[in-house]
Amino acid sequence: MIPVYLLYDEITKDYYIKPNMGVKMNDKEILYQSLVEIKKLITNKELSPVELTEMALERIEETNDKTNAFLNVYPEMAINDAKKVEQKIINGESLGLMAGIPTSIKDLEPVKDMITTKGSLPSKDEISDIDQIGVERIKEHDGIILGKTNVPEAGSSGTTENKLGDDCRNPWNLDHTAGGSSGGTGASVASGVTPVAQGSDGGGSIRIPSSFCGIYGIKGTQGRIPRRHAGLSSWHPVNFSCMGPMSRYVIDSAMMMQAMAGPHPDAESGTIQTAPPDFISNIEKGISGKKIAWSQDFGCRPIHPDVKTNTQNAVKVFEDLGAKVESFDFTFNLDDLEEPIMKVLGFASRYAGGGEDILKKDPDAFMPHVFNTYLRGKEVRADDYVRALAKLYEYRAYVESIFEEYDFISAPTMAIPANKINERAFFENGKVIFKEWNDEIKFHSNDHDFSTWNYVYHAMTSLFNWSGNPAATLPAGFSKDGLPTGLQIIGKKENEVGVLQASRAYEIARPWHEDKPNI
């Protein structure tokens, strides 16, 4: 028998739970099950969407004072939405992909009638009057939104810290970070609040916390999931950020991605204008015969020894599944990209997206590194911008050349396991080191350079935001200190199906679902 909770019947073409792994109706363990299995219970009238939503809200009460995963929770709205889904079932109406499943939205995205802080103290009371497109589609597919999950200010860090409250903490060890910028999403899914939730990824922000928290996360090809057009910045030619799902099961991410993806008349520039493929039906096809380019460090990244050992073992799973894994020398000088992409394109884009108004406000209300990025963006010269754009497209051509020979690239997701809350990781002299990161430094110091103090966190992930390729992270064992590590799998542009197939094959061969933090 395949050692995984959720199995697939080739005859009936349906999923089922491994014997003796069934859910208990009055046990919040149900929240750790797959969306697919919970959806069956709901549609078969064995479980009420209201009851399930109440379980999830209770789970928030049990865990949120420890993890700080949620910034704002809306119990009344969630229960009312669950009652509407329940009424659809009573009326015999068909349900959407989310079918009464509780979920959450990262607090960078607007949800109508909910506060959207973007992790920023000046926005702590701002109520949105519109839904982000992906949010709108989750609602259309009968998802129940519990609230907004924690983010670093402006989504600008690989750890989740802001002036709204305590840091977002890792369920596996509350003295460690949950990662960022979708840290609240990662902590909530790992804690069993919801089976799947929405995140976004502009430099690794889905994959970083998914790796740190021991769950699955995937970002699609740039433009696969649309965002609503929001003024001049939405026409910007450089956009690295995209929405995506984070979950315990691969199929759950496929279903949320299916719900959110596809063109929209109000979408920003760069949105893929063709209908998305079927992410769900073809997920079981495996990866036999595929070629994978394996890089331990992309040629220049120092890797923590526990991460190195775990990912070297994990990538061998693909060989066992019939893929050909070859070591690959990543020859592009990635250090040459940090200055033009992060400091020129990134900061200039941030300033163009509202920096003039931000710089008129009290700088003490913001995280210092965030305020400084707007200052830096204002200083970018036109000639530097043009050279940076050329460097970006040179790099994208290099990545495309890799995929002329290989079907996938694989590498560690993170160079490190999750660091302690009061520390921060840095690359120095070819090693990863950890330095003190107290509140005085975090909230008041102007000495740290954004790209330097955040470099370790996006070093392995941002490369594929810059290239625009779909990328996922898979749980890859634990460090000696009991913290999760992750393996990354990257596919050709618009081949999310291939990434999901590789992910699902790995999941069957090396299931992680029995591993749960004690929280």
PDB file of N, CA and C in Angstrom, residues 31 41 48 52 64 69 79 103 125 155 175 203 210 254 286 294 296 338 344 354 380-381 435 462 468 472 498 512 515:
ATOM      1  N   LEU A  31      -9.344  19.190  10.390  1.00  0.00           N
ATOM      2  CA  LEU A  31      -8.741  20.346   9.730  1.00  0.00           C
ATOM      3  C   LEU A  31      -7.371  20.015   9.144  1.00  0.00           C
ATOM      4  N   LEU A  41     -17.192  14.973   2.626  1.00  0.00           N
ATOM      5  CA  LEU A  41     -18.026  14.915   3.828  1.00  0.00           C
ATOM      6  C   LEU A  41     -19.110  15.994   3.783  1.00  0.00           C
ATOM      7  N   SER A  48     -21.281  19.624   8.404  1.00  0.00           N
ATOM      8  CA  SER A  48     -21.839  20.930   8.085  1.00  0.00           C
ATOM      9  C   SER A  48     -20.730  21.956   7.879  1.00  0.00           C
ATOM     10  N   LEU A  52     -17.752  22.990  10.555  1.00  0.00           N
ATOM     11  CA  LEU A  52     -16.346  23.027  10.173  1.00  0.00           C
ATOM     12  C   LEU A  52     -15.749  24.408  10.417  1.00  0.00           C
ATOM     13  N   ASN A  64      -3.559  31.192  18.123  1.00  0.00           N
ATOM     14  CA  ASN A  64      -3.100  32.483  17.616  1.00  0.00           C
ATOM     15  C   ASN A  64      -2.320  33.302  18.637  1.00  0.00           C
ATOM     16  N   ALA A  69      -0.490  34.215  13.894  1.00  0.00           N
ATOM     17  CA  ALA A  69      -0.695  33.954  12.472  1.00  0.00           C
ATOM     18  C   ALA A  69      -1.724  34.897  11.855  1.00  0.00           C
ATOM     19  N   ILE A  79     -19.152  32.664   9.691  1.00  0.00           N
ATOM     20  CA  ILE A  79     -20.300  31.813   9.987  1.00  0.00           C
ATOM     21  C   ILE A  79     -21.451  32.102   9.023  1.00  0.00           C
ATOM     22  N   THR A 103     -10.736  29.037   4.941  1.00  0.00           N
ATOM     23  CA  THR A 103      -9.434  29.441   4.435  1.00  0.00           C
ATOM     24  C   THR A 103      -9.125  30.843   4.949  1.00  0.00           C
ATOM     25  N   ASP A 125      -6.427  50.480  10.482  1.00  0.00           N
ATOM     26  CA  ASP A 125      -7.892  50.581  10.531  1.00  0.00           C
ATOM     27  C   ASP A 125      -8.532  50.733   9.155  1.00  0.00           C
ATOM     28  N   GLY A 155       5.025  43.442   2.824  1.00  0.00           N
ATOM     29  CA  GLY A 155       5.478  42.146   2.323  1.00  0.00           C
ATOM     30  C   GLY A 155       6.955  42.113   2.023  1.00  0.00           C
ATOM     31  N   ASP A 175      10.094  29.813  19.403  1.00  0.00           N
ATOM     32  CA  ASP A 175      11.217  30.741  19.509  1.00  0.00           C
ATOM     33  C   ASP A 175      11.807  31.076  18.143  1.00  0.00           C
ATOM     34  N   GLY A 203       9.395  37.120  -4.016  1.00  0.00           N
ATOM     35  CA  GLY A 203      10.816  36.816  -3.945  1.00  0.00           C
ATOM     36  C   GLY A 203      11.042  35.499  -3.223  1.00  0.00           C
ATOM     37  N   SER A 210       6.552  28.220   3.719  1.00  0.00           N
ATOM     38  CA  SER A 210       6.163  26.820   3.527  1.00  0.00           C
ATOM     39  C   SER A 210       7.316  25.904   3.908  1.00  0.00           C
ATOM     40  N   ALA A 254      -3.538  22.580  -5.798  1.00  0.00           N
ATOM     41  CA  ALA A 254      -4.001  22.535  -7.184  1.00  0.00           C
ATOM     42  C   ALA A 254      -5.425  23.062  -7.297  1.00  0.00           C
ATOM     43  N   GLY A 286       2.769  11.433 -12.695  1.00  0.00           N
ATOM     44  CA  GLY A 286       4.143  11.126 -12.341  1.00  0.00           C
ATOM     45  C   GLY A 286       5.170  11.858 -13.179  1.00  0.00           C
ATOM     46  N   TRP A 294      19.791  19.450 -11.077  1.00  0.00           N
ATOM     47  CA  TRP A 294      19.911  19.603  -9.626  1.00  0.00           C
ATOM     48  C   TRP A 294      21.079  20.525  -9.306  1.00  0.00           C
ATOM     49  N   GLN A 296      22.843  22.244  -5.832  1.00  0.00           N
ATOM     50  CA  GLN A 296      22.851  22.318  -4.380  1.00  0.00           C
ATOM     51  C   GLN A 296      22.883  23.751  -3.876  1.00  0.00           C
ATOM     52  N   GLU A 338      21.930  41.016  -7.865  1.00  0.00           N
ATOM     53  CA  GLU A 338      21.365  41.582  -6.648  1.00  0.00           C
ATOM     54  C   GLU A 338      21.255  43.101  -6.707  1.00  0.00           C
ATOM     55  N   VAL A 344      17.734  48.470  -7.817  1.00  0.00           N
ATOM     56  CA  VAL A 344      17.333  49.398  -8.872  1.00  0.00           C
ATOM     57  C   VAL A 344      15.892  49.116  -9.290  1.00  0.00           C
ATOM     58  N   GLY A 354       3.619  54.403  -5.156  1.00  0.00           N
ATOM     59  CA  GLY A 354       3.051  55.171  -4.050  1.00  0.00           C
ATOM     60  C   GLY A 354       4.064  55.760  -3.102  1.00  0.00           C
ATOM     61  N   VAL A 380      16.874  56.378  -7.828  1.00  0.00           N
ATOM     62  CA  VAL A 380      17.295  55.579  -8.986  1.00  0.00           C
ATOM     63  C   VAL A 380      17.344  56.439 -10.249  1.00  0.00           C
ATOM     64  N   ARG A 381      18.454  56.361 -10.978  1.00  0.00           N
ATOM     65  CA  ARG A 381      18.636  57.127 -12.212  1.00  0.00           C
ATOM     66  C   ARG A 381      18.141  56.334 -13.402  1.00  0.00           C
ATOM     67  N   LYS A 435      23.234  36.718  13.497  1.00  0.00           N
ATOM     68  CA  LYS A 435      23.543  37.884  14.315  1.00  0.00           C
ATOM     69  C   LYS A 435      22.331  38.279  15.152  1.00  0.00           C
ATOM     70  N   SER A 462      14.185  33.820  -5.045  1.00  0.00           N
ATOM     71  CA  SER A 462      13.847  34.980  -5.880  1.00  0.00           C
ATOM     72  C   SER A 462      14.288  34.812  -7.330  1.00  0.00           C
ATOM     73  N   GLY A 468      10.256  34.352 -13.751  1.00  0.00           N
ATOM     74  CA  GLY A 468       8.829  34.192 -13.997  1.00  0.00           C
ATOM     75  C   GLY A 468       8.344  32.755 -14.057  1.00  0.00           C
ATOM     76  N   ALA A 472       7.639  25.342  -6.735  1.00  0.00           N
ATOM     77  CA  ALA A 472       6.991  24.824  -5.531  1.00  0.00           C
ATOM     78  C   ALA A 472       8.046  24.377  -4.533  1.00  0.00           C
ATOM     79  N   GLY A 498       3.065  20.319 -14.749  1.00  0.00           N
ATOM     80  CA  GLY A 498       4.259  19.495 -14.554  1.00  0.00           C
ATOM     81  C   GLY A 498       4.804  19.606 -13.146  1.00  0.00           C
ATOM     82  N   TRP A 512       4.427  13.485   4.111  1.00  0.00           N
ATOM     83  CA  TRP A 512       4.808  14.281   5.272  1.00  0.00           C
ATOM     84  C   TRP A 512       3.629  14.575   6.199  1.00  0.00           C
ATOM     85  N   ASP A 515       3.463  14.291  10.103  1.00  0.00           N
ATOM     86  CA  ASP A 515       4.310  15.204  10.871  1.00  0.00           C
ATOM     87  C   ASP A 515       3.525  16.472  11.187  1.00  0.00           C
TER      88      ASP A 515
END
